[in-house]
Coordinates of C-alpha atoms and ligand atoms in Angstrom, one line a residue:
X17 CA 100.3 88.5 82.6
X18 CA 103.1 86.0 83.1
X19 CA 106.1 87.2 85.2
X20 CA 108.4 86.9 82.2
X21 CA 106.1 89.0 80.0
X22 CA 106.0 91.8 82.5
X23 CA 109.8 92.1 82.5
X24 CA 110.0 91.7 78.7
X25 CA 107.6 94.6 78.4
X26 CA 109.5 96.8 80.8
X27 CA 112.8 96.2 79.0
X28 CA 111.2 97.0 75.7
X29 CA 110.0 100.3 77.1
X30 CA 113.4 101.2 78.5
X31 CA 115.1 100.3 75.2
X32 CA 112.8 102.5 73.2
X33 CA 113.6 105.4 75.6
X34 CA 117.3 104.6 75.2
X35 CA 116.9 104.9 71.4
X36 CA 115.0 108.2 71.7
X37 CA 118.0 109.5 73.7
X38 CA 120.6 108.0 71.4
X39 CA 122.0 105.7 74.1
X40 CA 123.8 102.5 73.0
X41 CA 124.0 101.3 76.5
X42 CA 122.5 102.0 79.9
X43 CA 124.3 101.5 83.2
X44 CA 121.5 101.2 85.8
X45 CA 122.7 101.9 89.3
X46 CA 119.6 102.9 91.3
X47 CA 118.5 99.9 93.2
X48 CA 114.7 100.4 92.6
X49 CA 115.4 100.8 88.9
X50 CA 117.4 97.6 88.8
X51 CA 114.6 95.9 90.6
X52 CA 112.1 97.2 88.2
X53 CA 113.7 95.4 85.2
X54 CA 115.2 92.4 87.0
X55 CA 112.6 91.7 89.7
X56 CA 115.5 91.3 92.2
X57 CA 116.7 94.6 93.9
X58 CA 120.0 94.2 95.7
X59 CA 122.8 96.5 96.5
X60 CA 125.3 94.1 95.0
X61 CA 123.7 93.7 91.6
X62 CA 124.7 95.6 88.5
X63 CA 122.7 96.0 85.3
X64 CA 124.0 97.0 81.9
X65 CA 121.7 97.1 79.0
X66 CA 123.1 97.3 75.5
X67 CA 121.5 97.4 72.0
X68 CA 121.2 93.6 72.0
X69 CA 121.7 92.3 75.5
X70 CA 120.7 92.5 79.1
X71 CA 123.6 91.9 81.4
X72 CA 123.2 91.3 85.1
X73 CA 126.6 91.2 86.9
X74 CA 126.8 89.9 90.4
X75 CA 129.0 87.6 92.6
X76 CA 128.8 84.1 94.0
X77 CA 126.4 85.1 96.9
X78 CA 123.6 85.9 94.6
X79 CA 124.2 83.6 91.6
X80 CA 121.7 80.9 92.4
X81 CA 118.8 83.2 93.1
X82 CA 119.4 85.5 90.1
X83 CA 119.8 82.5 87.7
X84 CA 116.5 81.1 88.8
X85 CA 114.7 84.5 88.6
X86 CA 116.3 86.3 85.7
X87 CA 117.6 83.8 83.1
X88 CA 117.2 83.7 80.2
X89 CA 116.0 87.3 79.9
X90 CA 119.3 88.4 81.4
X91 CA 122.8 87.2 80.6
X92 CA 124.3 86.6 84.1
X93 CA 127.9 87.4 84.5
X94 CA 129.7 86.3 87.7
X95 CA 132.5 88.3 89.2
X96 CA 135.2 86.4 91.0
X97 CA 138.5 87.1 92.7
X98 CA 140.8 88.4 90.0
X99 CA 137.8 89.2 87.7
X100 CA 136.2 92.3 89.0
X101 CA 132.9 94.1 88.2
X102 CA 134.8 96.4 85.9
X103 CA 136.6 93.6 84.2
X104 CA 133.2 92.1 83.5
X105 CA 131.9 95.4 82.1
X106 CA 134.9 95.8 79.8
X107 CA 134.5 92.2 78.6
X108 CA 130.8 92.5 77.6
X109 CA 130.7 96.1 76.3
X110 CA 134.3 97.4 75.9
X111 CA 133.6 99.0 72.5
X112 CA 130.3 100.8 73.4
X113 CA 130.1 104.4 72.4
X114 CA 127.3 106.2 74.3
X115 CA 126.2 105.0 77.7
X116 CA 123.5 106.4 79.9
X117 CA 124.3 106.7 83.6
X118 CA 122.3 107.8 86.6
X119 CA 124.2 110.9 87.9
X120 CA 121.7 111.3 90.7
X121 CA 122.9 108.1 92.4
X122 CA 126.1 106.9 90.7
X123 CA 129.1 107.8 92.9
X124 CA 132.0 109.8 91.4
X125 CA 134.3 106.9 92.2
X126 CA 132.2 104.4 90.3
X127 CA 131.7 106.8 87.4
X128 CA 135.5 107.0 87.0
X129 CA 135.9 103.2 87.1
X130 CA 133.1 102.8 84.6
X131 CA 134.8 105.3 82.3
X132 CA 138.0 103.4 82.6
X133 CA 136.3 100.1 81.8
X134 CA 134.6 101.7 78.8
X135 CA 137.3 103.9 77.4
X136 CA 135.5 104.7 74.1
X137 CA 132.2 105.6 75.8
X138 CA 130.7 109.0 76.3
X139 CA 128.8 108.8 79.6
X140 CA 125.5 110.7 79.4
X141 CA 123.2 111.5 82.2
X142 CA 120.0 109.5 82.0
X143 CA 118.7 110.2 85.5
X144 CA 114.9 110.1 85.4
X145 CA 114.6 107.8 82.3
X146 CA 113.4 104.9 84.3
X147 CA 111.4 107.0 86.7
X148 CA 109.4 108.4 83.7
X149 CA 108.4 104.8 82.9
X150 CA 107.8 103.9 86.5
X151 CA 105.4 106.8 87.2
X152 CA 102.5 104.8 85.5
X153 CA 101.8 101.7 87.5
X154 CA 100.8 98.4 86.0
X155 CA 98.2 96.0 87.4
X156 CA 100.8 93.9 89.4
X157 CA 102.3 97.0 90.9
X158 CA 98.9 98.3 92.0
X159 CA 98.1 95.0 93.5
X160 CA 101.3 94.9 95.6
X161 CA 100.6 98.4 96.8
X162 CA 97.1 97.4 97.7
X163 CA 98.4 94.7 100.0
X164 CA 100.9 97.1 101.6
X165 CA 98.1 99.7 102.1
X166 CA 95.6 97.2 103.6
X167 CA 98.2 96.0 106.0
X168 CA 98.8 99.6 107.2
X169 CA 95.0 100.0 107.5
X170 CA 94.9 97.0 109.8
X171 CA 97.8 98.4 111.7
X172 CA 95.8 101.6 112.4
X173 CA 92.9 99.6 113.7
X174 CA 95.3 97.9 116.0
X175 CA 96.7 101.2 117.2
X176 CA 93.2 102.4 118.1
X177 CA 93.1 99.5 120.6
X178 CA 96.5 99.9 122.1
X179 CA 97.3 103.7 122.1
X180 CA 96.7 105.2 125.5
X181 CA 97.8 108.0 127.8
X182 CA 100.9 106.9 129.7
X183 CA 102.8 105.2 126.9
X184 CA 105.7 107.0 125.2
X185 CA 105.9 108.0 121.5
X186 CA 108.7 105.4 121.1
X187 CA 106.4 102.7 122.5
X188 CA 103.7 103.8 120.1
X189 CA 106.1 103.6 117.1
X190 CA 107.3 100.2 118.2
X191 CA 103.7 98.9 118.3
X192 CA 103.2 100.1 114.8
X193 CA 106.4 98.5 113.5
X194 CA 105.8 95.2 115.4
X195 CA 102.3 94.9 113.9
X196 CA 103.5 95.6 110.4
X197 CA 106.4 93.1 110.5
X198 CA 104.3 90.5 112.3
X199 CA 101.6 90.6 109.6
X200 CA 103.7 90.4 106.5
X201 CA 105.7 93.5 105.9
X202 CA 109.1 92.9 104.2
X203 CA 110.3 96.1 105.9
X204 CA 109.1 99.6 106.7
X205 CA 108.7 102.1 103.9
X206 CA 110.4 104.7 106.2
X207 CA 111.1 105.3 109.9
X208 CA 107.8 105.4 111.6
X209 CA 106.6 108.8 112.9
X210 CA 104.6 108.7 116.2
X211 CA 104.6 112.1 117.9
X212 CA 102.3 113.7 120.5
X213 CA 101.2 116.9 122.1
X214 CA 103.3 120.0 121.1
X215 CA 105.6 117.7 119.1
X216 CA 102.8 117.1 116.5
X217 CA 103.8 120.5 115.1
X218 CA 107.0 118.8 113.8
X219 CA 105.9 117.4 110.4
X220 CA 108.6 114.8 110.4
X221 CA 109.3 114.5 114.2
X222 CA 111.1 111.5 115.5
X223 CA 109.4 109.4 118.2
X224 CA 110.8 110.4 121.6
X225 CA 110.6 109.4 125.2
X226 CA 107.8 111.9 125.7
X227 CA 104.8 110.3 127.4
X228 CA 101.4 110.6 125.6
X229 CA 99.0 112.6 127.8
X230 CA 95.3 113.4 128.0
X231 CA 94.6 116.3 125.7
X232 CA 97.3 115.4 123.2
X233 CA 97.0 114.9 119.5
X234 CA 99.0 111.9 118.4
X235 CA 100.1 111.9 114.7
X236 CA 101.1 108.5 113.3
X237 CA 102.7 108.5 109.8
X238 CA 103.8 105.0 108.8
X239 CA 104.0 102.6 105.9
X240 CA 105.4 99.2 105.0
X241 CA 106.7 97.3 101.9
X242 CA 104.9 94.3 100.5
X243 CA 106.2 92.5 97.3
X244 CA 108.7 95.4 96.9
X245 CA 106.0 98.2 97.0
X246 CA 105.5 100.9 99.6
X247 CA 102.4 102.1 101.5
X248 CA 102.1 105.5 103.2
X249 CA 99.4 106.8 105.5
X250 CA 98.9 109.3 108.3
X251 CA 96.3 109.7 111.0
X252 CA 96.0 112.2 113.8
X253 CA 93.9 111.2 116.8
X254 CA 93.0 112.9 120.1
X255 CA 93.7 111.4 123.6
X256 CA 90.9 111.7 126.2
X257 CA 89.6 115.1 125.2
X258 CA 90.7 117.9 123.0
X259 CA 90.3 121.7 122.8
X260 CA 88.0 123.7 120.5
X261 CA 91.0 125.0 118.6
X262 CA 92.3 121.5 118.1
X263 CA 89.0 120.4 116.7
X264 CA 88.7 123.4 114.5
X265 CA 92.2 122.8 112.9
X266 CA 91.4 119.1 112.5
X267 CA 88.2 119.8 110.7
X268 CA 90.0 122.3 108.4
X269 CA 92.7 119.8 107.4
X270 CA 90.1 117.2 106.8
X271 CA 88.0 119.5 104.6
X272 CA 91.1 120.4 102.6
X273 CA 92.1 116.7 102.3
X274 CA 88.6 115.6 101.2
X275 CA 88.4 118.5 98.7
X276 CA 91.6 117.3 97.0
X277 CA 90.5 113.7 96.9
X278 CA 87.2 114.8 95.4
X279 CA 88.7 116.8 92.6
X280 CA 91.8 114.9 91.5
X281 CA 91.7 113.0 88.2
X282 CA 93.7 112.5 85.0
X283 CA 94.3 115.8 83.3
X284 CA 94.7 117.8 86.4
X285 CA 98.2 119.4 86.8
X286 CA 100.3 118.4 89.8
X287 CA 100.3 122.1 90.9
X288 CA 96.5 122.2 90.4
X289 CA 96.1 119.1 92.6
X290 CA 98.1 120.8 95.3
X291 CA 95.8 123.8 95.0
X292 CA 92.7 121.7 95.8
X293 CA 94.0 121.4 99.4
X294 CA 96.1 124.5 99.8
X295 CA 93.4 127.0 98.7
X296 CA 91.1 125.9 101.6
X297 CA 93.9 126.1 104.1
X298 CA 95.0 129.5 102.8
X299 CA 91.5 130.9 102.7
X300 CA 91.1 130.0 106.4
X301 CA 94.3 132.0 107.1
X302 CA 96.6 129.1 107.9
X303 CA 98.6 129.0 104.6
X304 CA 101.9 129.8 106.4
X305 CA 101.5 126.7 108.6
X306 CA 101.2 124.3 105.7
X307 CA 104.8 124.2 104.6
X308 CA 105.0 121.1 102.5
X309 CA 103.5 119.8 99.3
X310 CA 100.1 118.1 99.4
X311 CA 101.3 114.8 98.1
X312 CA 103.8 112.6 96.3
X313 CA 103.9 109.4 94.2
X314 CA 104.5 106.1 95.9
X315 CA 105.7 102.8 94.4
X316 CA 109.1 101.0 94.7
X317 CA 110.2 104.2 96.4
X318 CA 108.4 106.0 99.2
X319 CA 108.8 109.4 97.5
X320 CA 108.7 109.4 93.7
X321 CA 106.9 111.3 90.9
X322 CA 104.4 112.9 90.7
X323 CA 105.3 115.8 93.0
X324 CA 101.9 117.3 94.0
X325 CA 103.2 120.7 95.3
X326 CA 103.6 124.3 94.2
X327 CA 106.8 123.2 92.4
X328 CA 105.3 120.1 90.7
X329 CA 105.8 120.0 86.9
X330 CA 103.5 117.6 85.2
X331 CA 99.9 116.4 84.6
X332 CA 98.2 113.5 86.3
X333 CA 97.6 110.5 84.1
X334 CA 95.7 107.3 84.7
X335 CA 97.4 104.8 87.1
X336 CA 99.7 107.3 88.7
X337 CA 99.6 107.0 92.5
X338 CA 99.7 110.0 94.8
X339 CA 99.3 110.6 98.5
X340 CA 97.0 113.3 99.7
X341 CA 98.3 114.7 102.9
X342 CA 97.7 118.3 103.8
X343 CA 98.7 119.4 107.3
X344 CA 98.7 122.4 109.6
X345 CA 101.5 122.8 112.1
X346 CA 101.2 125.4 114.8
X347 CA 104.7 125.8 116.4
X348 CA 104.9 124.8 120.1
X349 CA 101.1 124.1 120.1
X350 CA 100.1 121.2 117.9
X351 CA 99.8 119.9 114.4
X352 CA 97.4 117.8 112.3
X353 CA 98.1 115.8 109.2
X354 CA 95.8 113.3 107.4
X355 CA 97.1 111.2 104.6
X356 CA 95.5 108.8 102.2
X357 CA 96.9 107.2 99.0
X358 CA 95.0 107.4 95.8
X359 CA 95.2 105.9 92.3
X360 CA 94.4 108.3 89.5
X361 CA 91.7 107.3 87.0
X362 CA 90.1 109.2 84.1
X363 CA 87.1 110.1 86.2
X364 CA 88.6 110.6 89.6
X365 CA 90.6 108.6 92.1
X366 CA 90.4 105.3 93.9
X367 CA 91.4 105.9 97.5
X368 CA 93.2 102.7 98.7
X369 CA 93.3 103.8 102.4
X370 CA 90.1 102.7 104.1
X371 CA 90.7 103.8 107.7
X372 CA 88.3 106.2 109.3
X373 CA 89.5 109.8 109.3
X374 CA 86.7 111.6 111.1
X375 CA 88.2 112.9 114.4
X376 CA 88.7 109.9 116.8
X377 CA 89.2 110.6 120.5
X378 CA 90.6 107.6 122.4
Ligands
MN7 MN1 103.6 110.6 102.6

């Protein structure tokens, strides 16, 4: 599909959702949502859709690139000294009646200014409208994610060669980040987690100056962005030797993780997906040590729908993405998490993470 066709289709879908909700206009302020329709996410870009037009408002710094990328699909409006963003909004849509906004991200200050610029408009919360469309990935999106995931896979192989007792968690995290950026990552999906020993019981622990020692588990949770799309994976490895208890917990988490991957498919509820992993951990008596959801969607954002947890409200459909990342965290002792990233199909899943997940002792 041509680049232009992709964005024409996306805008059509957004407009039909706007119609369903009775919106004459839509002020898109979440950066990922702007990027989804324009192909150019930037913090200084503003998107206003009306019944008939797509407006992209920005300033001198971005004019050249957005003209090349987004014309003629978007009408580009440039703000200048003495002609502010809000002047531009008033000029193109001053009479508009009902405008969707994203309350989850729009600041109160900007909401007041928008209301002033559009005095006749009723501002209606349309948070989640775009996310509902984005939850199903198209071919191009899955391809970009595939690249980000395979880069992370290569990074894990690299880490198996460099990780050793004597280096600090921070040094481990830096190795991960250097590798990802050297080999094509635009940026990291999120701050890298590299924790060791008793600190592996912190599900989102920050890398510290702690030295990695013989007998430690090391948990690495990392991801990168390629072509705008995120990857996310986690592996836990042992250093030198590990105890029977460590091995037992590792095997339990792995069994839960594999059971979830084996049973997920279109038609399963998000809560049901969580159960495939949680039941196994609960039956073994460790339910209280698995205090987070089994997985989440990944795309332009690192955490997006579906929410595969006891709180998730929805049903898996083809071409949704979801991480599968059960964990057990024993306070002051150790923790284990294993995370892959799957694409939902009608008959099962495609696991895009190829790295070995049988227990590795370095
Ligand atoms: Mn994750």
